[in-house]
CSV table of C-alpha atoms in Angstrom, one decimal:
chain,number,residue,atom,x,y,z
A,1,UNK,CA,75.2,-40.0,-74.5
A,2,UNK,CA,75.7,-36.2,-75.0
A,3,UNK,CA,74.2,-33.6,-74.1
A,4,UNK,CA,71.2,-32.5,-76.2
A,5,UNK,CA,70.9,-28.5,-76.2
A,6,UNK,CA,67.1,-27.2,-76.7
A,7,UNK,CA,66.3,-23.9,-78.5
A,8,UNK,CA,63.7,-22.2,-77.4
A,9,UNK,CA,61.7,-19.5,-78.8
A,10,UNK,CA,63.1,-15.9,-78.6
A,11,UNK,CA,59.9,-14.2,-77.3
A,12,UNK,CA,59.6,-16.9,-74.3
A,13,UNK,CA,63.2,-16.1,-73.4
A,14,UNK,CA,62.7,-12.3,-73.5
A,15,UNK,CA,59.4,-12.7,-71.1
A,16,UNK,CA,61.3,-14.7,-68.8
A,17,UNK,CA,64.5,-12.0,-68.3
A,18,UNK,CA,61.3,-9.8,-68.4
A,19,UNK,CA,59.8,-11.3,-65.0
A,20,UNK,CA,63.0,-12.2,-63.3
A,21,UNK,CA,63.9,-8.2,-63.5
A,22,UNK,CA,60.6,-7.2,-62.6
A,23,UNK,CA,61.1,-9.1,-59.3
A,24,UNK,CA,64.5,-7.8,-59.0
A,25,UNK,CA,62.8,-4.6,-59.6
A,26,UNK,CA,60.0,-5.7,-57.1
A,27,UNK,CA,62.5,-6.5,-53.8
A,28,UNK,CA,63.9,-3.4,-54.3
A,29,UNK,CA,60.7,-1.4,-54.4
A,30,UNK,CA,60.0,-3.0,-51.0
A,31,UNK,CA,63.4,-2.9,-49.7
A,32,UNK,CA,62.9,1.2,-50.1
A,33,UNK,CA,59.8,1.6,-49.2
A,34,UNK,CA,60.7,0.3,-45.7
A,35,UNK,CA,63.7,3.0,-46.0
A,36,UNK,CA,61.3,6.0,-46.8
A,37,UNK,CA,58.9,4.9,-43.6
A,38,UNK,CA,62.2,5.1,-41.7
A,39,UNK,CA,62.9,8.8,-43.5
A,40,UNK,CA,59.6,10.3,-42.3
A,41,UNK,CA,59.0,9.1,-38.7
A,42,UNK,CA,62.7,10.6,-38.1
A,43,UNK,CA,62.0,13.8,-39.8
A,44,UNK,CA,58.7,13.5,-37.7
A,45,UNK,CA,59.9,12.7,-34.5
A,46,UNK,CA,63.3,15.2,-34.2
A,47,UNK,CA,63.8,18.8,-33.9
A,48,UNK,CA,66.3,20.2,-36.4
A,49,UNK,CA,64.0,21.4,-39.3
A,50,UNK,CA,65.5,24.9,-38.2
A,51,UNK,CA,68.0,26.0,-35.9
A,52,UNK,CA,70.6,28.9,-34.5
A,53,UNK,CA,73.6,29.7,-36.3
A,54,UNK,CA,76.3,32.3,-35.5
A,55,UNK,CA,74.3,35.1,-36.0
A,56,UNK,CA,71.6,33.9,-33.7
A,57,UNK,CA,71.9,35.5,-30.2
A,58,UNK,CA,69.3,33.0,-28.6
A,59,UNK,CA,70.7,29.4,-29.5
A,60,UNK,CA,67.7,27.1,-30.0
A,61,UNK,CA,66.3,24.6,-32.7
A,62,UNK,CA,62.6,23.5,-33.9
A,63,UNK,CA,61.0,20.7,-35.4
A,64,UNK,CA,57.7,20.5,-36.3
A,65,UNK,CA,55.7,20.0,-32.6
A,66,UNK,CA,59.0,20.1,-30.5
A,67,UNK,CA,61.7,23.3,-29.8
A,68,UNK,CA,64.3,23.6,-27.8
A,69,UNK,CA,66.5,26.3,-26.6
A,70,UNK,CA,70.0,26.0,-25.0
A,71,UNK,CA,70.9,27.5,-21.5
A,72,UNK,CA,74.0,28.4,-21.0
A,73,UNK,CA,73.6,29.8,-18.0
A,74,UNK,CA,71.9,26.4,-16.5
A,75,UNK,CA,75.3,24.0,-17.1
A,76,UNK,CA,74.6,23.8,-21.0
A,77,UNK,CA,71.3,22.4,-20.7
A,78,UNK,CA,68.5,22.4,-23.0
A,79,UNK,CA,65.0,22.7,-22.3
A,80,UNK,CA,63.0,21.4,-24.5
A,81,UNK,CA,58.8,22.4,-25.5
A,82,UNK,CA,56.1,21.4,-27.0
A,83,UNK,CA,53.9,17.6,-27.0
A,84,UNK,CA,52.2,16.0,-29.6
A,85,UNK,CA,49.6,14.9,-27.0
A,86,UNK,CA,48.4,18.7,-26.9
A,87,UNK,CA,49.1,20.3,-30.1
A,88,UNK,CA,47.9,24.0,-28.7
A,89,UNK,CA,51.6,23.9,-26.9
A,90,UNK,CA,52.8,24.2,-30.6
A,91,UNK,CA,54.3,27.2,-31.3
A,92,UNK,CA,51.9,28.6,-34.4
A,93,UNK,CA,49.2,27.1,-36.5
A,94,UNK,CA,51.0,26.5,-39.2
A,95,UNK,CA,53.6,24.4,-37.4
A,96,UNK,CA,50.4,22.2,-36.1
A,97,UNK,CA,49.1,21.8,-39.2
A,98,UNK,CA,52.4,20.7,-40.6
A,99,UNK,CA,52.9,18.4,-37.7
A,100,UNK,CA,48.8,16.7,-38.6
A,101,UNK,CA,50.3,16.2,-42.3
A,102,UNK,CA,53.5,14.7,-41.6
A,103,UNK,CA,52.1,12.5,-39.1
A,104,UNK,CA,49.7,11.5,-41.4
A,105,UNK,CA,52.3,10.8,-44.1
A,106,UNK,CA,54.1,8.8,-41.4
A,107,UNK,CA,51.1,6.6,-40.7
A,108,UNK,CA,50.3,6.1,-44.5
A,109,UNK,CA,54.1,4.9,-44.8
A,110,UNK,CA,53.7,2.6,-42.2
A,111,UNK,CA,50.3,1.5,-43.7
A,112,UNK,CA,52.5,0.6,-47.0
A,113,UNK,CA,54.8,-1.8,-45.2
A,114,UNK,CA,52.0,-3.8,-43.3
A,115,UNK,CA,49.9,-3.8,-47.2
A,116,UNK,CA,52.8,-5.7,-48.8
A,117,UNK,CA,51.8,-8.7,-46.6
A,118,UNK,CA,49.2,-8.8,-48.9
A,119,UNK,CA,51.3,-10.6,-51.4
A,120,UNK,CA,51.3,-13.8,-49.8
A,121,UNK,CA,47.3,-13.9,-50.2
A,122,UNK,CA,46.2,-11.5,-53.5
A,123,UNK,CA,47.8,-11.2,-56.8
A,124,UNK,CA,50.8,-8.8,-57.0
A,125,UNK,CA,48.9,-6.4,-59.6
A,126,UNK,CA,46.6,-5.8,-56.7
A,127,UNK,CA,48.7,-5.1,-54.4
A,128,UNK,CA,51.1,-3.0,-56.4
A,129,UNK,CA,48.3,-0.8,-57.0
A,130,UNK,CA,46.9,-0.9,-52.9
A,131,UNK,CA,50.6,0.3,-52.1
A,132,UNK,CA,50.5,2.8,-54.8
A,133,UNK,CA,47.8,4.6,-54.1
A,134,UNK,CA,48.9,4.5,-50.4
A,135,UNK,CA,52.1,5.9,-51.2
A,136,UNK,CA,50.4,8.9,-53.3
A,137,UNK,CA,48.7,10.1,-50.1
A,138,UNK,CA,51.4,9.9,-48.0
A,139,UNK,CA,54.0,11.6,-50.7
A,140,UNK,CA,51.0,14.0,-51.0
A,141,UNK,CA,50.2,14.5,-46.7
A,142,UNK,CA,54.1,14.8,-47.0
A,143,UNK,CA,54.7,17.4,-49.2
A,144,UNK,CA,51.9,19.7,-47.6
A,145,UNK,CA,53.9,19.2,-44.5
A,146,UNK,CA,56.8,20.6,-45.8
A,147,UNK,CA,55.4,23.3,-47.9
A,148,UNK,CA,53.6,24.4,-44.5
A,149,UNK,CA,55.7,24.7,-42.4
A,150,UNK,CA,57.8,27.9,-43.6
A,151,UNK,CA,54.2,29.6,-42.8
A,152,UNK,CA,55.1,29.8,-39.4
A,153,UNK,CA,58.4,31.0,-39.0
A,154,UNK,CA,57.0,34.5,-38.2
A,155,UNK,CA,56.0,33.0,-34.3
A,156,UNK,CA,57.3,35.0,-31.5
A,157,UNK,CA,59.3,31.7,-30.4
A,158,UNK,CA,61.6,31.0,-33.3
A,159,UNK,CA,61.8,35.4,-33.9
A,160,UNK,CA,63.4,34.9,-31.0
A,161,UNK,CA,66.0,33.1,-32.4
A,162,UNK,CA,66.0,33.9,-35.4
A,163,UNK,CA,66.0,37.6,-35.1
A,164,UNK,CA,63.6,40.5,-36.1
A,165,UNK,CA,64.0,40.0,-39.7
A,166,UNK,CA,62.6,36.6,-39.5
A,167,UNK,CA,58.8,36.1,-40.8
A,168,UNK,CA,56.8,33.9,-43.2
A,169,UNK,CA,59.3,32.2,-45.5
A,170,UNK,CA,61.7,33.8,-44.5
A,171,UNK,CA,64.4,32.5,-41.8
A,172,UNK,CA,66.2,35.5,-40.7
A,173,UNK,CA,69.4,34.7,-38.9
A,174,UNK,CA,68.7,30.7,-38.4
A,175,UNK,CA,69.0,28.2,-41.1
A,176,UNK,CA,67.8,24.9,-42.3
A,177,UNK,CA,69.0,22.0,-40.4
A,178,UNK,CA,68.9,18.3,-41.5
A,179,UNK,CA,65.6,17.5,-40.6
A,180,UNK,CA,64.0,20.0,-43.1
A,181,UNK,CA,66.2,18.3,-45.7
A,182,UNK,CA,65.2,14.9,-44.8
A,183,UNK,CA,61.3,15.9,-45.2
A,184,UNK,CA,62.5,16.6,-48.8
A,185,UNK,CA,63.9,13.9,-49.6
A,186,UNK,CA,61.1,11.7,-48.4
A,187,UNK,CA,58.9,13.7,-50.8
A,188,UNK,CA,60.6,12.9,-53.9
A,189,UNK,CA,61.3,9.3,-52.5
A,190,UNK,CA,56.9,9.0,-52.1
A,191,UNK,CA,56.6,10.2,-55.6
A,192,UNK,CA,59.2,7.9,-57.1
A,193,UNK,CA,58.2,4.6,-55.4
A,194,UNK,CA,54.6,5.4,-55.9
A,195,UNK,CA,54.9,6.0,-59.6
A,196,UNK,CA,57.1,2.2,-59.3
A,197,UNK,CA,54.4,0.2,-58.0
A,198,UNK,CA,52.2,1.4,-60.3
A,199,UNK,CA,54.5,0.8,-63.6
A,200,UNK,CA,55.2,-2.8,-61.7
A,201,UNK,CA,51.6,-3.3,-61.2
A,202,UNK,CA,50.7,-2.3,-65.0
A,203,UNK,CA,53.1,-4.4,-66.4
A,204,UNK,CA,53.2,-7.2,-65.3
A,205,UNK,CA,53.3,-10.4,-67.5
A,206,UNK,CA,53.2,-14.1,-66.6
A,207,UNK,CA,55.8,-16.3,-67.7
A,208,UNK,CA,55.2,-18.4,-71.0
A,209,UNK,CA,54.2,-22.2,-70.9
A,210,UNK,CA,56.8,-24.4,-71.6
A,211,UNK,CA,57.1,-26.2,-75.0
A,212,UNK,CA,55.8,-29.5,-75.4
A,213,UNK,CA,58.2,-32.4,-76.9
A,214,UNK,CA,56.8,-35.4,-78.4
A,215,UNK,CA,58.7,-38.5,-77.1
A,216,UNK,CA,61.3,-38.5,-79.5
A,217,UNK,CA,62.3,-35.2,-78.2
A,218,UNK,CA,60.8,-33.4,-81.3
A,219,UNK,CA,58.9,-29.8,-81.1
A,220,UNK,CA,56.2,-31.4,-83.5
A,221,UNK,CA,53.8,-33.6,-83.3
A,222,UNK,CA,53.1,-37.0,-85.1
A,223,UNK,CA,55.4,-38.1,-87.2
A,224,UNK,CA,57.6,-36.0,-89.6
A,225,UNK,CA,58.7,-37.1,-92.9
A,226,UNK,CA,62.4,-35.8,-93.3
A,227,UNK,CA,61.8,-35.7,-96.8
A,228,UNK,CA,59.9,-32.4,-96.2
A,229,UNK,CA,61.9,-30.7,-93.2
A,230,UNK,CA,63.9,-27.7,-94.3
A,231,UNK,CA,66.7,-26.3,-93.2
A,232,UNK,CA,65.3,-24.0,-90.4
A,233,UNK,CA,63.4,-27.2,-89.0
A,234,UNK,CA,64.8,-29.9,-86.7
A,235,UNK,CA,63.4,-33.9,-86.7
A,236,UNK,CA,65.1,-34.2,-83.4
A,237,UNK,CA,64.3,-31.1,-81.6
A,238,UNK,CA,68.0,-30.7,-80.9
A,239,UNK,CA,69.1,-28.6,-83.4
A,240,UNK,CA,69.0,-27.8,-87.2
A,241,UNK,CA,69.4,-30.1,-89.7
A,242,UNK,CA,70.9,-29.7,-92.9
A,243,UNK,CA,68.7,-31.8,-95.0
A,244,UNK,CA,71.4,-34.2,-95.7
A,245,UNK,CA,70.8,-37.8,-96.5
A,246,UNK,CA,73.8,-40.1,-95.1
A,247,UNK,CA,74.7,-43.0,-97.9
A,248,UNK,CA,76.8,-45.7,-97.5
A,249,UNK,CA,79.2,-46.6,-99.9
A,250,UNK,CA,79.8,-50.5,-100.9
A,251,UNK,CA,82.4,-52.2,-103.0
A,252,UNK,CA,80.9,-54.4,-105.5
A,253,UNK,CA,81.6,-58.2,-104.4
A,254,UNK,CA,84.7,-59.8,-106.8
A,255,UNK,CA,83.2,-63.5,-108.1
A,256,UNK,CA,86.2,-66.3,-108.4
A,257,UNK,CA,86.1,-66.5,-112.0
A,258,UNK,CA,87.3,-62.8,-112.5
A,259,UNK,CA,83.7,-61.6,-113.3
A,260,UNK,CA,81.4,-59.1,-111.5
A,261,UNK,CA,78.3,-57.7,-111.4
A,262,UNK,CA,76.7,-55.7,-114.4
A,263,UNK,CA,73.8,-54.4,-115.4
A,264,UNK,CA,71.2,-56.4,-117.3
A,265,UNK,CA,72.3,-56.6,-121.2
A,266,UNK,CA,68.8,-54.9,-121.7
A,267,UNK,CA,70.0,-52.0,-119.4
A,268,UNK,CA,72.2,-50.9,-121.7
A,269,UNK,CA,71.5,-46.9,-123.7
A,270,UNK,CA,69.5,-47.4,-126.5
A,271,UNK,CA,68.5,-44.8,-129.2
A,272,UNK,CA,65.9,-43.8,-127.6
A,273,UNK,CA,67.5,-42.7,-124.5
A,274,UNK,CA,70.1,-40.6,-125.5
A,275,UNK,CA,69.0,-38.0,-123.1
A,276,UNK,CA,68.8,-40.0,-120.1
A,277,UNK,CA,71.2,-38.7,-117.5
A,278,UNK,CA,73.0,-42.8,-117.0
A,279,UNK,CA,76.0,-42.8,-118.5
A,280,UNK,CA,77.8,-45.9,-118.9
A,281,UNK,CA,81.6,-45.2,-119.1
A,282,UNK,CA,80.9,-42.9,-115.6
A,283,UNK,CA,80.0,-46.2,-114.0
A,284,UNK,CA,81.5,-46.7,-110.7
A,285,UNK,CA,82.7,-49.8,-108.8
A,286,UNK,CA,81.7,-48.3,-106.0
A,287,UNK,CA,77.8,-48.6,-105.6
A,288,UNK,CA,75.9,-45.7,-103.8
A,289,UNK,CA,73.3,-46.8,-101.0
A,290,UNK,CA,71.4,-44.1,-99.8
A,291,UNK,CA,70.1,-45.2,-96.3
């Protein structure tokens, strides 16, 4: 037996691509999410928002609660300040309160990864939008952070450094290191992946029910006269008929004594049927059998 290829509707295959991407589209939300949790607990954690360069006559970087200077003099040590377990060993107030908002962002990242475990109990529209939300207040503790922290570059510990002509927003003879950078990034990765999660939670559709076929293999139900199907239906299901009627064609059966079969003497065209669409000398020996 051959195969027998179904058609199904257009609209049911266009909502099925439609959920396979949008889980595609899903994974990868996740997959990123876990790389922007990643992005802000190094950013929190290490101290090269700002550093020396050539110009600086004091060598030393800073983070946002840590700084550390290098010694040359001790055997090219560095000695490192500042704890996150008491913040008033942080150089200025602005660098504590960027060091509260970042580590808030951090938790709130964190918080996101342990929420999509939620997916194996609640709808995913529900927790698209838990993580979004999440992911809002962490982009926005995050980008406080980083706007903050320039607000204390005037502290007698990184003028140090950073020369005389260092102050508020203004770095003087250090630069930005990687760090700084990072924190940046991670802001515009919060704002994309939030505004994600909430277009995946939004739009999400459910895949279409299957179509039903009768036992025959046919789409309808019942029977169907073929009589009446046209040319964009099928009887079978399989595929589109053309409406044509098979016939079978017979010879008509020789007798021994030379004669055939005819029509009835009474069959014959009379006066009356002049307009009749039988014509006699088009008759055929080959009889039509329409099956």
């Amino acid at each position: 037996m051959g195969s027998k290829v179904e058609y199904v509707e257009s609209s049911h295959i266009y909502a099925t691509n439609y959920v396979r991407n949008s889980k595609a589209i899903g994974v990868l939300w996740g997959i990123f999410t876990i790389c922007y949790a990643i992005i802000v607990v190094v950013a929190f954690v290490t101290p090269e928002w700002i550093g020396d360069t050539l110009e600086s006559e004091y060598p030393g970087r800073f983070g946002l609660w840590a700084r550390c200077y290098f010694h040359s003099s001790s055997g090219g040590g560095e000695d490192c300040q500042g704890s996150l377990d008491d913040l008033s060993t942080v150089s200025s107030p602005a660098f504590r309160a960027a060091t509260v908002f970042v580590g808030l962002a951090v938790i709130l990242a964190l918080l996101a990864i342990c929420a999509m475990l939620l997916f194996f109990f609640f709808q995913s529209t529900t927790v698209f939008h838990v993580c979004a939300w999440i992911q809002v207040s962490s982009a926005v503790c995050l980008i406080v952070g980083v706007v903050t922290y320039p607000a204390g570059w005037d502290a007698s510990e990184v003028r140090r450094t950073c020369g005389t002509s260092a102050g508020r927003y203004e770095l003087g003879e250090c630069g930005l290191r990687w760090a700084y950078l990072l924190g940046v990034i991670g802001c515009l990765d919060a704002v994309i992946l939030a505004a994600l999660a909430f277009i995946l939670a939004t739009r999400h559709v459910r895949l279409q029910v299957e179509p039903g076929y009768t036992a025959n293999g046919s789409l309808y139900k019942g029977e169907v006269n073929g009589g009446f199907v046209g040319d964009a239906q099928s009887v079978g299901g399989s595929r589109k008929s053309l409406n044509l009627h098979p016939v079978l064609l017979m010879p008509q059966p020789h007798h021994p004594g030379g004669e055939t079969d005819r029509f009835s003497e009474f069959s014959n065209r009379t006066g009356r049927s002049k307009s009749s669409a039988y014509r006699a000398e088009y008759a055929s020996s080959i009889q039509n059998f329409q099956l």
